[in-house]
CSV table of C-alpha atoms in Angstrom, one decimal:
chain,number,residue,atom,x,y,z
A,1,MET,CA,-2.6,-43.8,-35.4
A,2,PRO,CA,0.0,-41.9,-33.4
A,3,THR,CA,1.2,-40.2,-36.9
A,4,GLU,CA,-2.1,-39.3,-37.9
A,5,ASN,CA,-2.9,-37.7,-34.5
A,6,ASN,CA,-0.1,-35.9,-34.9
A,7,ASP,CA,-0.7,-34.8,-38.4
A,8,PHE,CA,-4.1,-33.5,-37.5
A,9,HIS,CA,-2.8,-31.6,-34.8
A,10,LEU,CA,0.0,-29.6,-36.4
A,11,PHE,CA,-2.7,-29.0,-39.1
A,12,THR,CA,-5.0,-27.6,-36.6
A,13,GLU,CA,-2.4,-25.7,-34.9
A,14,PHE,CA,-1.4,-24.3,-38.3
A,15,THR,CA,-4.9,-23.3,-39.1
A,16,LEU,CA,-5.6,-21.4,-36.0
A,17,VAL,CA,-2.0,-19.9,-35.7
A,18,GLY,CA,-2.7,-18.4,-39.5
A,19,LEU,CA,-6.0,-17.1,-38.8
A,20,ARG,CA,-4.7,-15.4,-35.7
A,21,ASN,CA,-2.4,-13.8,-38.0
A,22,LEU,CA,-5.2,-12.2,-39.9
A,23,LYS,CA,-6.9,-9.2,-39.0
A,24,LEU,CA,-10.8,-9.6,-37.7
A,25,ARG,CA,-11.8,-8.2,-41.0
A,26,ASN,CA,-10.2,-10.6,-43.3
A,27,ARG,CA,-11.1,-13.5,-41.3
A,28,LEU,CA,-14.9,-12.5,-41.8
A,29,ILE,CA,-14.4,-12.0,-45.4
A,30,ILE,CA,-12.6,-15.6,-45.6
A,31,SER,CA,-15.5,-17.1,-43.7
A,32,TYR,CA,-18.1,-15.3,-45.7
A,33,PHE,CA,-16.4,-16.7,-48.9
A,34,ILE,CA,-16.0,-20.1,-47.7
A,35,SER,CA,-19.4,-20.8,-45.7
A,36,THR,CA,-21.9,-18.6,-48.2
A,37,VAL,CA,-20.2,-17.7,-51.6
A,38,ILE,CA,-18.8,-20.5,-52.3
A,39,PRO,CA,-21.4,-23.2,-51.3
A,40,LEU,CA,-23.9,-21.1,-53.3
A,41,PHE,CA,-21.7,-21.0,-56.0
A,42,PHE,CA,-21.4,-24.7,-56.2
A,43,ILE,CA,-25.7,-25.3,-55.9
A,44,TYR,CA,-26.2,-23.0,-59.1
A,45,LEU,CA,-23.7,-25.0,-61.4
A,46,TYR,CA,-25.1,-27.9,-59.9
A,47,ALA,CA,-28.4,-26.7,-60.9
A,48,TYR,CA,-27.5,-25.6,-64.1
A,49,MET,CA,-25.7,-29.0,-65.0
A,50,LEU,CA,-29.0,-30.6,-64.3
A,51,TYR,CA,-31.6,-28.3,-65.7
A,52,GLY,CA,-29.4,-26.0,-68.2
A,53,SER,CA,-30.9,-22.3,-68.5
A,54,THR,CA,-34.3,-22.9,-67.2
A,55,GLU,CA,-36.6,-20.6,-65.1
A,56,MET,CA,-35.6,-23.0,-62.0
A,57,THR,CA,-32.0,-22.2,-62.4
A,58,GLY,CA,-32.9,-18.6,-62.6
A,59,GLN,CA,-34.9,-18.8,-59.6
A,60,ILE,CA,-32.2,-20.7,-57.7
A,61,LEU,CA,-29.4,-18.0,-59.0
A,62,VAL,CA,-31.6,-15.3,-57.8
A,63,LEU,CA,-32.2,-17.0,-54.3
A,64,SER,CA,-28.7,-17.6,-54.2
A,65,LEU,CA,-27.6,-13.8,-54.7
A,66,LEU,CA,-30.5,-12.9,-52.1
A,67,MET,CA,-29.0,-15.0,-49.5
A,68,MET,CA,-25.4,-14.0,-50.2
A,69,GLY,CA,-26.9,-10.5,-49.8
A,70,ILE,CA,-28.2,-11.4,-46.2
A,71,ALA,CA,-25.4,-13.4,-45.1
A,72,LEU,CA,-23.3,-9.9,-46.2
A,73,THR,CA,-25.4,-7.8,-44.2
A,74,MET,CA,-25.3,-10.0,-41.1
A,75,THR,CA,-21.5,-10.5,-41.8
A,76,LEU,CA,-20.8,-6.5,-41.6
A,77,TYR,CA,-23.4,-5.9,-38.7
A,78,THR,CA,-21.4,-8.8,-36.7
A,79,TYR,CA,-17.9,-7.3,-37.8
A,80,THR,CA,-19.2,-3.8,-36.7
A,81,SER,CA,-20.6,-5.0,-33.4
A,82,ILE,CA,-16.9,-6.7,-32.6
A,83,SER,CA,-14.6,-4.5,-33.9
A,84,HIS,CA,-15.9,-0.9,-32.8
A,85,PRO,CA,-15.6,-2.0,-29.1
A,86,ILE,CA,-12.4,-3.8,-29.4
A,87,ASP,CA,-11.0,-0.4,-31.4
A,88,HIS,CA,-12.2,1.5,-28.6
A,89,MET,CA,-10.6,-0.7,-26.1
A,90,VAL,CA,-7.6,-0.9,-28.0
A,91,ARG,CA,-7.1,3.3,-28.3
A,92,THR,CA,-8.0,3.3,-24.2
A,93,CYS,CA,-5.3,0.9,-23.6
A,94,GLN,CA,-2.8,3.0,-25.7
A,95,ALA,CA,-4.0,6.0,-23.8
A,96,ILE,CA,-3.5,4.5,-20.4
A,97,SER,CA,-0.3,3.0,-21.1
A,98,GLU,CA,1.1,6.5,-22.3
A,99,GLY,CA,0.1,7.7,-18.7
A,100,ASP,CA,-3.6,8.9,-18.6
A,101,MET,CA,-5.3,7.0,-15.8
A,102,ASP,CA,-8.2,9.0,-15.5
A,103,ILE,CA,-9.5,7.4,-18.9
A,104,ARG,CA,-12.0,4.4,-19.1
A,105,ILE,CA,-13.6,2.4,-21.7
A,106,GLN,CA,-17.0,2.5,-20.4
A,107,ASP,CA,-18.6,-0.5,-22.5
A,108,ASN,CA,-22.2,-0.2,-21.8
A,109,GLY,CA,-23.1,-3.5,-23.4
A,110,ASN,CA,-23.9,-6.9,-22.3
A,111,ASP,CA,-21.6,-9.0,-23.8
A,112,GLU,CA,-18.2,-10.8,-23.5
A,113,LEU,CA,-16.7,-7.8,-24.5
A,114,ALA,CA,-18.5,-5.3,-22.3
A,115,TYR,CA,-17.4,-8.2,-19.1
A,116,LEU,CA,-13.5,-7.5,-20.4
A,117,SER,CA,-13.8,-4.0,-20.5
A,118,ASP,CA,-15.3,-3.6,-16.9
A,119,ASN,CA,-12.4,-5.8,-15.7
A,120,ILE,CA,-9.9,-3.6,-17.5
A,121,ASP,CA,-11.5,-0.7,-16.0
A,122,GLY,CA,-11.4,-2.0,-12.7
A,123,MET,CA,-8.0,-2.8,-12.9
A,124,VAL,CA,-7.0,0.6,-13.9
A,125,THR,CA,-9.0,2.1,-11.0
A,126,GLN,CA,-7.3,-0.2,-8.7
A,127,ILE,CA,-4.1,0.6,-9.9
A,128,GLN,CA,-4.4,4.4,-10.1
A,129,LEU,CA,-5.5,3.8,-6.3
A,130,LEU,CA,-2.1,1.9,-5.4
A,131,LEU,CA,-0.1,4.8,-7.4
A,132,GLU,CA,-2.0,7.8,-5.2
A,133,GLN,CA,-1.4,5.6,-2.1
A,134,ARG,CA,2.5,5.0,-2.9
A,135,GLN,CA,2.9,8.7,-4.1
A,136,SER,CA,1.2,9.8,-0.8
A,137,GLY,CA,3.4,7.8,1.3
A,138,GLU,CA,6.5,8.7,-0.5
A,139,ALA,CA,5.6,12.5,0.4
A,140,LYS,CA,5.0,11.7,4.0
A,141,LYS,CA,8.7,9.8,4.2
A,142,ARG,CA,10.0,12.8,2.4
A,143,GLU,CA,8.3,15.2,5.1
A,144,LEU,CA,9.4,12.8,8.0
A,145,GLU,CA,13.2,12.4,6.5
A,146,LEU,CA,13.4,16.1,6.0
A,147,ARG,CA,11.8,16.7,9.9
A,148,MET,CA,14.7,14.6,10.9
A,149,LEU,CA,17.2,15.9,9.3
A,150,GLN,CA,16.1,19.7,10.7
A,151,TYR,CA,16.9,17.8,14.3
A,152,GLN,CA,20.4,16.7,13.6
A,153,ILE,CA,23.4,18.7,14.6
A,154,ASN,CA,27.3,17.8,14.8
A,155,PRO,CA,27.1,14.6,17.1
A,156,HIS,CA,30.7,14.5,18.0
A,157,PHE,CA,31.0,18.1,19.3
A,158,LEU,CA,27.8,17.5,21.3
A,159,PHE,CA,29.4,14.2,22.7
A,160,ASN,CA,32.8,15.9,23.4
A,161,THR,CA,31.0,19.0,25.0
A,162,LEU,CA,28.6,16.5,27.1
A,163,ASN,CA,31.4,14.3,28.6
A,164,THR,CA,33.6,17.4,29.5
A,165,LEU,CA,30.6,18.6,31.5
A,166,ARG,CA,29.9,15.3,33.3
A,167,LEU,CA,33.7,15.3,34.3
A,168,VAL,CA,33.2,18.9,35.6
A,169,ALA,CA,30.1,17.2,37.4
A,170,GLN,CA,32.1,14.5,38.9
A,171,MET,CA,35.0,16.6,39.8
A,172,ASN,CA,32.5,18.5,42.0
A,173,GLN,CA,31.0,15.4,43.4
A,174,ASP,CA,27.5,16.5,41.6
A,175,LYS,CA,26.2,12.9,41.2
A,176,ILE,CA,22.6,14.2,39.9
A,177,VAL,CA,23.9,16.6,37.4
A,178,SER,CA,26.6,13.7,36.5
A,179,GLU,CA,24.0,10.9,35.7
A,180,GLY,CA,21.5,13.4,34.1
A,181,ILE,CA,24.4,14.3,31.6
A,182,ARG,CA,25.4,10.5,31.1
A,183,SER,CA,21.6,9.7,30.4
A,184,LEU,CA,21.4,12.8,28.2
A,185,SER,CA,24.6,11.3,26.5
A,186,GLU,CA,23.4,8.0,26.0
A,187,LEU,CA,20.1,9.0,25.0
A,188,LEU,CA,21.3,11.5,22.0
A,189,LYS,CA,24.0,8.5,21.0
A,190,ASN,CA,21.0,6.1,20.1
A,191,THR,CA,19.2,8.9,18.4
A,192,LEU,CA,21.7,10.4,16.4
A,193,ILE,CA,24.2,7.9,15.7
A,194,ASN,CA,22.0,4.9,15.7
A,195,ASP,CA,20.3,5.3,12.1
A,196,HIS,CA,18.7,2.2,12.1
A,197,GLU,CA,14.9,2.4,11.4
A,198,PHE,CA,14.0,-0.4,13.7
A,199,ILE,CA,15.2,-1.1,17.1
A,200,THR,CA,14.6,-3.8,20.0
A,201,ILE,CA,11.8,-3.0,22.6
A,202,GLN,CA,14.6,-3.3,25.0
A,203,GLU,CA,16.6,-0.6,23.4
A,204,GLU,CA,13.7,1.6,23.2
A,205,ILE,CA,13.1,1.2,27.1
A,206,ASP,CA,16.7,1.8,27.6
A,207,ASN,CA,16.0,4.9,25.9
A,208,LEU,CA,13.0,5.8,27.9
A,209,LYS,CA,14.7,5.4,30.9
A,210,HIS,CA,17.4,7.9,30.0
A,211,TYR,CA,14.9,10.4,29.1
A,212,PHE,CA,12.9,10.1,32.5
A,213,SER,CA,16.3,10.2,34.1
A,214,ILE,CA,16.7,13.7,32.4
A,215,GLN,CA,13.4,15.0,33.2
A,216,ALA,CA,13.7,14.0,36.6
A,217,ILE,CA,16.3,16.6,37.4
A,218,ARG,CA,13.8,19.6,36.0
A,219,TYR,CA,10.6,17.7,37.6
A,220,ALA,CA,12.4,16.4,40.7
A,221,GLY,CA,9.7,14.3,43.0
A,222,SER,CA,7.0,15.1,40.5
A,223,PHE,CA,6.4,11.7,38.8
A,224,HIS,CA,7.6,8.1,39.3
A,225,VAL,CA,7.5,5.4,36.6
A,226,ASN,CA,6.5,2.0,36.8
A,227,TYR,CA,7.7,-0.9,33.7
A,228,HIS,CA,6.1,-3.7,33.2
A,229,ILE,CA,7.8,-5.2,30.5
A,230,SER,CA,7.7,-9.0,29.4
A,231,GLU,CA,11.3,-10.4,28.9
A,232,GLU,CA,10.1,-12.8,26.3
A,233,LEU,CA,9.2,-9.3,23.7
A,234,SER,CA,12.6,-7.8,24.7
A,235,GLY,CA,14.0,-8.9,21.5
A,236,TYR,CA,11.1,-7.7,19.3
A,237,TYR,CA,11.6,-5.0,16.9
A,238,LEU,CA,9.6,-1.5,16.5
A,239,PRO,CA,10.2,1.8,14.7
A,240,LYS,CA,12.3,3.7,16.7
A,241,LEU,CA,11.7,6.6,19.2
A,242,ILE,CA,7.9,6.0,19.1
A,243,LEU,CA,7.1,6.0,22.9
A,244,GLN,CA,9.5,9.2,23.8
A,245,PRO,CA,6.7,12.0,22.6
A,246,LEU,CA,4.0,10.1,24.7
A,247,ALA,CA,6.3,9.9,27.7
A,248,GLU,CA,6.9,13.5,27.3
A,249,ASN,CA,3.2,14.5,27.1
A,250,SER,CA,2.8,12.7,30.5
A,251,VAL,CA,5.4,14.5,32.2
A,252,LEU,CA,4.6,18.0,30.7
A,253,HIS,CA,0.9,17.6,30.4
A,254,GLY,CA,0.0,15.0,33.3
A,255,SER,CA,1.3,16.3,36.5
A,256,PHE,CA,-1.1,18.3,38.7
A,257,ASN,CA,1.9,20.6,39.8
A,258,ASP,CA,0.6,20.5,43.2
A,259,GLY,CA,3.8,18.1,44.9
A,260,THR,CA,1.6,15.1,44.0
A,261,ILE,CA,3.6,12.6,42.8
A,262,MET,CA,2.2,11.2,39.5
A,263,GLU,CA,2.2,7.3,38.6
A,264,ILE,CA,3.1,6.7,34.9
A,265,TYR,CA,3.0,3.2,33.5
A,266,ILE,CA,4.9,1.4,30.7
A,267,THR,CA,3.6,-1.6,29.6
A,268,CYS,CA,4.4,-4.1,26.8
A,269,ARG,CA,2.2,-7.2,26.3
A,270,ARG,CA,1.6,-9.7,23.6
A,271,ASP,CA,-1.8,-9.6,21.7
A,272,GLY,CA,-1.9,-12.4,19.4
A,273,GLU,CA,0.3,-12.0,16.4
A,274,ASP,CA,0.8,-8.4,18.0
A,275,ILE,CA,2.0,-6.4,20.4
A,276,LEU,CA,0.5,-3.7,22.7
A,277,LEU,CA,3.0,-0.8,23.9
A,278,GLU,CA,1.0,1.7,26.7
A,279,VAL,CA,2.4,4.8,28.2
A,280,CYS,CA,-0.3,5.5,30.8
A,281,ASP,CA,-0.5,8.1,33.7
A,282,GLU,CA,-2.7,9.1,37.0
A,283,GLY,CA,-2.7,12.3,35.8
A,284,LYS,CA,-5.1,15.0,35.3
A,285,GLY,CA,-6.1,14.0,31.6
A,286,PHE,CA,-8.2,16.0,29.4
A,287,ASP,CA,-11.6,15.5,27.3
A,288,VAL,CA,-10.6,13.8,24.2
A,289,ASN,CA,-13.7,15.4,22.6
A,290,ASP,CA,-12.7,18.8,23.6
A,291,LYS,CA,-10.0,20.1,21.4
A,292,LYS,CA,-8.8,22.9,23.3
A,293,THR,CA,-8.1,20.4,26.2
A,294,VAL,CA,-6.0,17.9,24.0
A,295,PRO,CA,-2.2,18.8,24.8
A,296,LYS,CA,0.0,20.0,22.2
A,297,GLY,CA,1.9,16.9,22.5
A,298,LEU,CA,-0.8,14.4,21.4
A,299,GLY,CA,-2.9,16.7,19.2
A,300,GLY,CA,0.5,18.2,17.2
A,301,ILE,CA,3.4,16.9,15.9
A,302,GLY,CA,4.4,14.7,18.4
A,303,GLY,CA,1.5,12.2,18.3
A,304,ARG,CA,0.7,12.4,14.5
A,305,ASN,CA,4.3,11.8,14.0
A,306,VAL,CA,4.1,8.6,15.9
A,307,ASN,CA,0.4,7.6,14.4
A,308,ASP,CA,1.7,8.7,10.8
A,309,ARG,CA,5.2,6.8,11.0
A,310,ILE,CA,3.5,3.4,12.3
A,311,HIS,CA,0.9,3.8,9.3
A,312,LEU,CA,3.7,4.4,6.8
A,313,TYR,CA,5.3,1.0,7.9
A,314,PHE,CA,2.3,-0.8,8.6
A,315,SER,CA,-1.1,-1.4,7.4
A,316,ASP,CA,-4.3,0.6,9.0
A,317,PRO,CA,-5.5,-2.0,11.5
A,318,TYR,CA,-2.2,-0.9,13.3
A,319,GLY,CA,-1.7,2.7,15.2
A,320,LEU,CA,-1.7,5.0,18.1
A,321,THR,CA,-5.0,5.2,20.2
A,322,ILE,CA,-5.8,7.7,23.1
A,323,THR,CA,-8.0,7.5,26.0
A,324,SER,CA,-8.1,10.0,28.4
A,325,SER,CA,-10.7,11.4,31.5
A,326,PRO,CA,-10.1,14.8,33.2
A,327,GLY,CA,-8.7,14.1,36.6
A,328,LYS,CA,-8.4,10.3,35.9
A,329,GLY,CA,-5.5,10.5,33.8
A,330,THR,CA,-4.3,9.7,29.9
A,331,CYS,CA,-3.3,6.2,28.2
A,332,CYS,CA,-1.8,6.1,25.0
A,333,ARG,CA,-1.9,2.8,23.3
A,334,ILE,CA,0.4,1.6,20.4
A,335,LYS,CA,-0.7,-1.5,18.4
A,336,ILE,CA,2.1,-3.0,15.9
A,337,PRO,CA,2.6,-6.1,14.5
A,338,ALA,CA,5.3,-8.8,16.3
A,339,ILE,CA,8.7,-8.2,14.4
A,340,THR,CA,11.9,-10.2,14.9
A,341,SER,CA,15.2,-9.7,13.3
A,342,LYS,CA,14.1,-12.2,10.5
A,343,ASN,CA,11.0,-9.9,9.4
A,344,LEU,CA,13.5,-7.2,8.8
């Protein structure tokens, strides 16, 4: 019994594979002869053997020829209704494989072939969108890399010069200038030599402290910085230098310039699976709906650069949002996913 089942399986597989190796037209011709011509031929032979050359035999012959004609017409119609959509689908897929992503099958029928064509059109559209997004992302990345290259200088010359100036300041017992040069040297070292795209939150905060130390020399007594950073988040990673442009906006555009000390708050907290970073100030603020009052740092290259870099690394839900009100200050909020060293 198992041998018979195995033989039947082999026969079935051989028959199906053999048919698949034939073109659709040849399959229909074989099917037409097997299902129509041969049975009608044997019916006519049987009638001829029973009745001989009589009127009934002639009628059976005419009826057989009529049935073969009808069957042939239906076979040709079926072949045309299947072969034309398939040929069109094959030509379209061939054009797509050669790079023409704008072409579509657009089968208006209501059968399985039309359903398959709609799915192929949908997949091609999705592939086209993904390719456009990839090209756009690569273009933005190249633009950002070019912009970073434009700001690069010889680091060794710069550090040697800064160390010399710091020694001179120490010899003259000028602690403020010495500390400012040290902060500038550390900040440039972390931004020019460290070529990692992602750094820890603690390293980003250290860079920010060096930046504020430098600005404190220029804007002495005009601002005070408050840090609220959870220690458990200090080891998480974020794109390098996304807080400094926001801090620069607070220092340069937030101060009232009337001797009032402006409070700046740097906050980092967990929000579910994400991390929220905030740079808020109690400065003069601006109207977010009035483009004329938006500071250049936020409305120009600085703010766009931060937002574009976040969107380049992460999906759309993440990025930079800005809220502000005249006389009440500005708050820049960055939302990024919580990234550990395992995710890099």
